[in-house]
mmCIF file of C-alpha atoms in Angstrom:
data_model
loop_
_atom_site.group_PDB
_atom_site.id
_atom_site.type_symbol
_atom_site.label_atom_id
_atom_site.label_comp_id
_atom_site.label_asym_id
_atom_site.label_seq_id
_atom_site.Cartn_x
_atom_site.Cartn_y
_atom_site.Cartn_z
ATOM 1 C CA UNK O 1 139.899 27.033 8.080
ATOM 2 C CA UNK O 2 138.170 25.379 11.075
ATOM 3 C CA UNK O 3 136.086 26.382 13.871
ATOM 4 C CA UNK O 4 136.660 23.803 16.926
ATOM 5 C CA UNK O 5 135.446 23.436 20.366
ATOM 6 C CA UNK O 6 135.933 22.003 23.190
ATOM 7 C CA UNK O 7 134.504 20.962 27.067
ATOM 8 C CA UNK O 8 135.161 22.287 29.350
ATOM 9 C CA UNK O 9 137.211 25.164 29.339
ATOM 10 C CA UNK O 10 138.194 24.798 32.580
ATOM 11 C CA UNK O 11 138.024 22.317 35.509
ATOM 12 C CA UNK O 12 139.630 21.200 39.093
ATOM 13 C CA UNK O 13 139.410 18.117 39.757
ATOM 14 C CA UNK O 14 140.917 15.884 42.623
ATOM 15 C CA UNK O 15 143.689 13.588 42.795
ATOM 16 C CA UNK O 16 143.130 10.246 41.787
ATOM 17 C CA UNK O 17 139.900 10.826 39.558
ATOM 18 C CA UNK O 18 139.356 11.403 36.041
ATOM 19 C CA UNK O 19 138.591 13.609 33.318
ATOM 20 C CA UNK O 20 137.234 13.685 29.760
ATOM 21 C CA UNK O 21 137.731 16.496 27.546
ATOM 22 C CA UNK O 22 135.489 16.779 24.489
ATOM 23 C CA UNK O 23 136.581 18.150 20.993
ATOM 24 C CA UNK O 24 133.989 19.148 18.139
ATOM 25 C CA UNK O 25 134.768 20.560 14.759
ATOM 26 C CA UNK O 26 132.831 22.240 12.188
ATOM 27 C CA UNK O 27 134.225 20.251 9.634
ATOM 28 C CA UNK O 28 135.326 16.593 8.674
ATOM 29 C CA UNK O 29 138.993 15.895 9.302
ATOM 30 C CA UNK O 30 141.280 12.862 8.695
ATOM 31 C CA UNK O 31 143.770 13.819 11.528
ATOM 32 C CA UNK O 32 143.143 15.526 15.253
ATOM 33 C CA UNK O 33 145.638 16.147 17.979
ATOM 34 C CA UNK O 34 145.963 16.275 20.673
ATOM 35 C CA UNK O 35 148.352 18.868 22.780
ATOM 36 C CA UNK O 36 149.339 19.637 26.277
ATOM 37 C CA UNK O 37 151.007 23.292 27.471
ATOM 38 C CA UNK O 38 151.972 23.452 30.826
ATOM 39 C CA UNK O 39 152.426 26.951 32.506
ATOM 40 C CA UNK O 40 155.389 29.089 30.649
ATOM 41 C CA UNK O 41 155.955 25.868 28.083
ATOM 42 C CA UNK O 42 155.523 24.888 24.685
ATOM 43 C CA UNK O 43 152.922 22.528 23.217
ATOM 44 C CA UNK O 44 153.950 18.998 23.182
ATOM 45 C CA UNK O 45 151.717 16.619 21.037
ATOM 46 C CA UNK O 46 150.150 14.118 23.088
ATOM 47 C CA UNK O 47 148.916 11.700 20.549
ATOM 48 C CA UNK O 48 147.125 11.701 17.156
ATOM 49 C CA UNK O 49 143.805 10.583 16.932
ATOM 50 C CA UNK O 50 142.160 8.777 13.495
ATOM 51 C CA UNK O 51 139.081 7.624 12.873
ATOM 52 C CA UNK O 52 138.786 3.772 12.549
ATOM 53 C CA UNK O 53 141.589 3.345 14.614
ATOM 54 C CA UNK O 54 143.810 3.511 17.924
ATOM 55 C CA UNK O 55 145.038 6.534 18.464
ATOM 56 C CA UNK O 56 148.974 6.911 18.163
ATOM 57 C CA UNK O 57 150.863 8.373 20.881
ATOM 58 C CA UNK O 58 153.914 10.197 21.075
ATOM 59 C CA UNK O 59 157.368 9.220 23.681
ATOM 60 C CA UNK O 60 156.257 9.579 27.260
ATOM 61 C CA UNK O 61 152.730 9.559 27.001
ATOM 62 C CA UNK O 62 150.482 6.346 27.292
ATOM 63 C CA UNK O 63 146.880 5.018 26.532
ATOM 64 C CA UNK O 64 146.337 3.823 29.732
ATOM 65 C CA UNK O 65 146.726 7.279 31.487
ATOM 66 C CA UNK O 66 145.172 9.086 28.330
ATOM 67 C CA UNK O 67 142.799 7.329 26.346
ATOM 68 C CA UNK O 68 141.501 8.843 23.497
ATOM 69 C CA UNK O 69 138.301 7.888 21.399
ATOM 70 C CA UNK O 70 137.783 9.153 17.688
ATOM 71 C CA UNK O 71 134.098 8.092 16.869
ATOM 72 C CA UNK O 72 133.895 10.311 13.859
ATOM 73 C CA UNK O 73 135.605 12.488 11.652
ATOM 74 C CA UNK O 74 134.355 15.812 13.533
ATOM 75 C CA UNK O 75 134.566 14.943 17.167
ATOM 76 C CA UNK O 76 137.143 13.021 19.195
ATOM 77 C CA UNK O 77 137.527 12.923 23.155
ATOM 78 C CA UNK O 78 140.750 13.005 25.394
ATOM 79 C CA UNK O 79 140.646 11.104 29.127
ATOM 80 C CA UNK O 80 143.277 12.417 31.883
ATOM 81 C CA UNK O 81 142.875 9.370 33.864
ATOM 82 C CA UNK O 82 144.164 8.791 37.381
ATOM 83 C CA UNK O 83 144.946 12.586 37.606
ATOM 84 C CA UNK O 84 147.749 13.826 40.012
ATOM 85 C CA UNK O 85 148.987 17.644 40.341
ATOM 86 C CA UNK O 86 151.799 17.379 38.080
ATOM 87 C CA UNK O 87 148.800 16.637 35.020
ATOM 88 C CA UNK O 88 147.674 20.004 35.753
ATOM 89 C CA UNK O 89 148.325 22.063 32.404
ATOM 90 C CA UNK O 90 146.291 23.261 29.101
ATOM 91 C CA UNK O 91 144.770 20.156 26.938
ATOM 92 C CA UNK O 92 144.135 21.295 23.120
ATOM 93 C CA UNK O 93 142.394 19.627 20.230
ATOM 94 C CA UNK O 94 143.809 20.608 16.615
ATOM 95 C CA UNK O 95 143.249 19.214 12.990
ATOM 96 C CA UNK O 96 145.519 19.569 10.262
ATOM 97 C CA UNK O 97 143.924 20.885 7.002
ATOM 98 C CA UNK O 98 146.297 20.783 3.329
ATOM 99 C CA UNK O 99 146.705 23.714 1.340
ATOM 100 C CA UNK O 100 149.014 24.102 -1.223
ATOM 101 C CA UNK O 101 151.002 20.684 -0.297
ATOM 102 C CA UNK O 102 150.957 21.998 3.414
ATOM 103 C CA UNK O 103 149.878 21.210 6.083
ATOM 104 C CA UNK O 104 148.234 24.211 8.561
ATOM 105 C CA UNK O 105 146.858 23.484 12.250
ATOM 106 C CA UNK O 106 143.709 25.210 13.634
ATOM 107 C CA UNK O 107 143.612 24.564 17.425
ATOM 108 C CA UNK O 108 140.748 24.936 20.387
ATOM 109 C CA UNK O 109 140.665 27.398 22.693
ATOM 110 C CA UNK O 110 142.132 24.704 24.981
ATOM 111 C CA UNK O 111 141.325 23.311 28.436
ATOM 112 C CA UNK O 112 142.615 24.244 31.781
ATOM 113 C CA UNK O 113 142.800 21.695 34.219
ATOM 114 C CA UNK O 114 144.047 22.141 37.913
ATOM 115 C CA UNK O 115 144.223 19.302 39.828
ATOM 116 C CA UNK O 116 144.164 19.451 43.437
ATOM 117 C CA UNK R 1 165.507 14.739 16.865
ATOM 118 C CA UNK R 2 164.389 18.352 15.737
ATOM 119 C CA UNK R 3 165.162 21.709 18.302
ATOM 120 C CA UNK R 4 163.949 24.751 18.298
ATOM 121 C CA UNK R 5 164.821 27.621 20.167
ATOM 122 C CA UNK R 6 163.033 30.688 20.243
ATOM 123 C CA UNK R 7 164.320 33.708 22.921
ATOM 124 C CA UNK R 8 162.938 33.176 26.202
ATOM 125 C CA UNK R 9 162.784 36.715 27.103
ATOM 126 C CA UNK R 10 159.792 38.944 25.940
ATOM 127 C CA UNK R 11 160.332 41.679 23.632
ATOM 128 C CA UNK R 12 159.421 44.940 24.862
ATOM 129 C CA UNK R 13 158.646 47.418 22.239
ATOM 130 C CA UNK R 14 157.189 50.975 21.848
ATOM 131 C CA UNK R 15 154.201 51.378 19.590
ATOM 132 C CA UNK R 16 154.819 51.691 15.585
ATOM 133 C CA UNK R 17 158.606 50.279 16.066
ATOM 134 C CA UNK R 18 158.665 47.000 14.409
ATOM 135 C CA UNK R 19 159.025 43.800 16.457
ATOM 136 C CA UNK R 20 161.507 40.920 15.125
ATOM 137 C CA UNK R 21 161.460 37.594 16.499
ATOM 138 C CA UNK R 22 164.059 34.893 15.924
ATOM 139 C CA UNK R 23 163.593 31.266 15.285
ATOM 140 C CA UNK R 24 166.623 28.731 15.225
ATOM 141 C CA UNK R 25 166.702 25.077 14.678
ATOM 142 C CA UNK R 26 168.736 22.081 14.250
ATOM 143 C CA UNK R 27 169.488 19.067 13.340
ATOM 144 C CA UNK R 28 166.692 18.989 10.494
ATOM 145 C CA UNK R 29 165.897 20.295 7.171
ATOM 146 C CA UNK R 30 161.861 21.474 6.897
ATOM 147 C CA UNK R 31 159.605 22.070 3.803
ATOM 148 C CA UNK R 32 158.077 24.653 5.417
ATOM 149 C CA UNK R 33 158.542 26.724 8.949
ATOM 150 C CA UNK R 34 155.203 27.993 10.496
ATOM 151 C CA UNK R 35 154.409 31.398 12.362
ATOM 152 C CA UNK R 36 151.704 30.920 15.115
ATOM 153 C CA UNK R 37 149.953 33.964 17.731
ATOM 154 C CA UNK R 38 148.964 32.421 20.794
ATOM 155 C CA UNK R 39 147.231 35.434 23.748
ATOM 156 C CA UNK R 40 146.560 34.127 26.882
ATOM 157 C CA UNK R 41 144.020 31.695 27.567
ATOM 158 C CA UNK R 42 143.335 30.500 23.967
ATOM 159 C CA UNK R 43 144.946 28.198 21.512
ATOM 160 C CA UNK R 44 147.517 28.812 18.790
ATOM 161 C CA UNK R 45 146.456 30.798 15.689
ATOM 162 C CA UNK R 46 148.427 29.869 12.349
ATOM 163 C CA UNK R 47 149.214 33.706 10.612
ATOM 164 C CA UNK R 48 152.011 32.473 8.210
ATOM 165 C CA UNK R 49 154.094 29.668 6.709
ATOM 166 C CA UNK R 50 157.057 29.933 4.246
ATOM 167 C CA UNK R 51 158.224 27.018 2.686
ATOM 168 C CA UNK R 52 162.310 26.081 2.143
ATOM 169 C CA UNK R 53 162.341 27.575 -1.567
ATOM 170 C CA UNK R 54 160.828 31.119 -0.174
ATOM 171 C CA UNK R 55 163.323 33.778 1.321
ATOM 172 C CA UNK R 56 160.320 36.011 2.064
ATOM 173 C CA UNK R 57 157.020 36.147 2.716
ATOM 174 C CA UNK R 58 154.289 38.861 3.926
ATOM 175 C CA UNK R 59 151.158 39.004 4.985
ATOM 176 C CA UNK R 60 149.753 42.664 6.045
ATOM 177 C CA UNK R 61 152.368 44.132 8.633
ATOM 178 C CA UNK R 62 153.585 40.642 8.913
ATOM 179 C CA UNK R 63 156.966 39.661 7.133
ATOM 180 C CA UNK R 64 159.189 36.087 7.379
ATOM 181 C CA UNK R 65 162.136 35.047 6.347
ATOM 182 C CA UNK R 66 163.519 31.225 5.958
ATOM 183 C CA UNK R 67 167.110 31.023 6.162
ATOM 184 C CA UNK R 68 168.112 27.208 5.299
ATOM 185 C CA UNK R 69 171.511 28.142 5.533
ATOM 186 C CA UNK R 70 171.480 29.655 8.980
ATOM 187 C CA UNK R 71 168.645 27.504 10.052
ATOM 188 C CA UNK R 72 166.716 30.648 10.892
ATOM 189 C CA UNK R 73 163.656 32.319 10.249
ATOM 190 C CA UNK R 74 162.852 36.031 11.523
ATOM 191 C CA UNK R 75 159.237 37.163 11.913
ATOM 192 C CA UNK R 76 158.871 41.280 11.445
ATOM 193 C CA UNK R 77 155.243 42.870 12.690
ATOM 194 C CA UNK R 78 156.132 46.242 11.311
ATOM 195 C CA UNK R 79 154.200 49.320 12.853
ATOM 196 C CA UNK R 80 153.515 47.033 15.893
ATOM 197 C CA UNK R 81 150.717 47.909 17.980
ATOM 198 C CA UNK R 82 149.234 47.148 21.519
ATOM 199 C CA UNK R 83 146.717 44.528 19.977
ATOM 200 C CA UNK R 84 149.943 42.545 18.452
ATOM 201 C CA UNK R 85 150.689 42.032 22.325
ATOM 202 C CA UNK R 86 151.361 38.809 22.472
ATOM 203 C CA UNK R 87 153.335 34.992 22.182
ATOM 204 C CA UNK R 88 154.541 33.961 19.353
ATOM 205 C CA UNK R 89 155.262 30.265 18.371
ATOM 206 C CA UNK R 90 157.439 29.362 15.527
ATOM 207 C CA UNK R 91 156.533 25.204 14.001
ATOM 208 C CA UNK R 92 158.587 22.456 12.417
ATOM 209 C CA UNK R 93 156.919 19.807 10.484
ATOM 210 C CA UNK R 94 158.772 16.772 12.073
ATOM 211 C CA UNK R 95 157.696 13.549 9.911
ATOM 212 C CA UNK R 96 154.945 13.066 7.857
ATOM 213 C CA UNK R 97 152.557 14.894 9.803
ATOM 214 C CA UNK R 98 153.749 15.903 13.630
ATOM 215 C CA UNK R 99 154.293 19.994 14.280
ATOM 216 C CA UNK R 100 156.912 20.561 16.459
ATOM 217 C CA UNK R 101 156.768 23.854 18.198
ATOM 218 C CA UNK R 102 158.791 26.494 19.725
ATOM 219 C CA UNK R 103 158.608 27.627 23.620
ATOM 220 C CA UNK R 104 157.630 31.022 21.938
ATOM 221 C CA UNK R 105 158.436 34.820 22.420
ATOM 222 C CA UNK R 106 156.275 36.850 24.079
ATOM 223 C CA UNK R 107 155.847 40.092 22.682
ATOM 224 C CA UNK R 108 154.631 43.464 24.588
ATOM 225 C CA UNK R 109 153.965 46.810 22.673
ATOM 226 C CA UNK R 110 153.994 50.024 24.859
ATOM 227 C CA UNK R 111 151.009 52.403 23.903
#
């Protein structure tokens, strides 16, 4: 398994500015993800992060409005840039660790952002 | 691209009556189908995966099935109790490495 982290576990910020959430595991990891859950939804993946290089996003979601850096294989950072109200939701960090030919995700405890 | 529906409604339960949740999807054929407890406030927790050559799998009080036919897998907390109180989140490996999840059940267990 893995333990992760992450800062801050909450926030409200204003319209217009930016945040940066931090993600730290206990462990070294190839892959982390990152997820957003807004109220009463799912998770929907974000973008992966790898070390070494630019991060991959998914449909919808863009580097410019969430830049992610991946410095190392434990820690990797997330950027809600240019925030407005409708980015307020839950941001989590997971990694994916093999077992068995599988592949099993241990998440964050997340961070909730309001934005005013 | 891959669905999954899970029943919006929460299940309301009494204590030590066992609590099944349903998982349906489409339009793919997974490996492997993941079971995941998410409580308020904090991030998923992984509690089970079967993979597509498994009818059945348990862990504990914990039971799933993987119906490829039906496209289904049901998750069983037998003896449910107030602690097992809360959402549940059925995942689809989509690709070579993306999770796609569920909306999730939420569960409630009278005392």
């Amino acid at each position: 398994s893995a333990v992760i982290s992450q800062k801050p576990s909450r926030d409200i910020c204003q319209r217009g500015t930016s945040l940066t959430i931090q993600c730290q595991v206990d462990s070294q990891v190839t892959m982390m993800f990152w997820y957003r859950q807004q109220p009463g939804q799912s998770l929907t993946l974000i973008a992966t992060a790898n070390q070494g290089s630019e991060a991959t996003y998914e449909s919808g979601f863009v580097i410019d409005k969430f830049p992610i850096s991946r410095p190392n294989l434990t820690f990797s950072t997330l950027t809600v840039s240019n925030m407005s109200p409708e980015d307020s939701s839950i941001y989590l960090c997971s990694v994916a660790l093999a077992s068995g030919g599988a592949d099993t995700q241990y998440f964050g405890p997340g961070t909730r952002l309001t934005v005013l | 691209s891959q669905k999954i529906e899970q029943n919006s409604e929460a299940l309301n339960i009494q204590e030590g009556k066992t609590a099944t949740l349903t998982c349906n999807y489409t339009n793919y054929s997974p490996a492997y189908l993941q079971w995941y407890r998410q409580d308020p406030g904090r991030g998923p927790v992984f509690l089970l995966l079967i993979r597509e050559n498994e009818k059945e799998k348990r862990k504990e009080r914990l039971k799933v099935t993987f119906d490829t036919t039906l496209k289904q897998s049901l998750f069983h907390i037998t003896a449910s109790q107030p602690a097992d109180s809360a959402t549940y989140l059925c995942a689809l490996r989509e690709g070579s490495y993306k999770l796609i999840f569920g909306s999730g059940t939420r569960l409630l267990v009278r005392p």
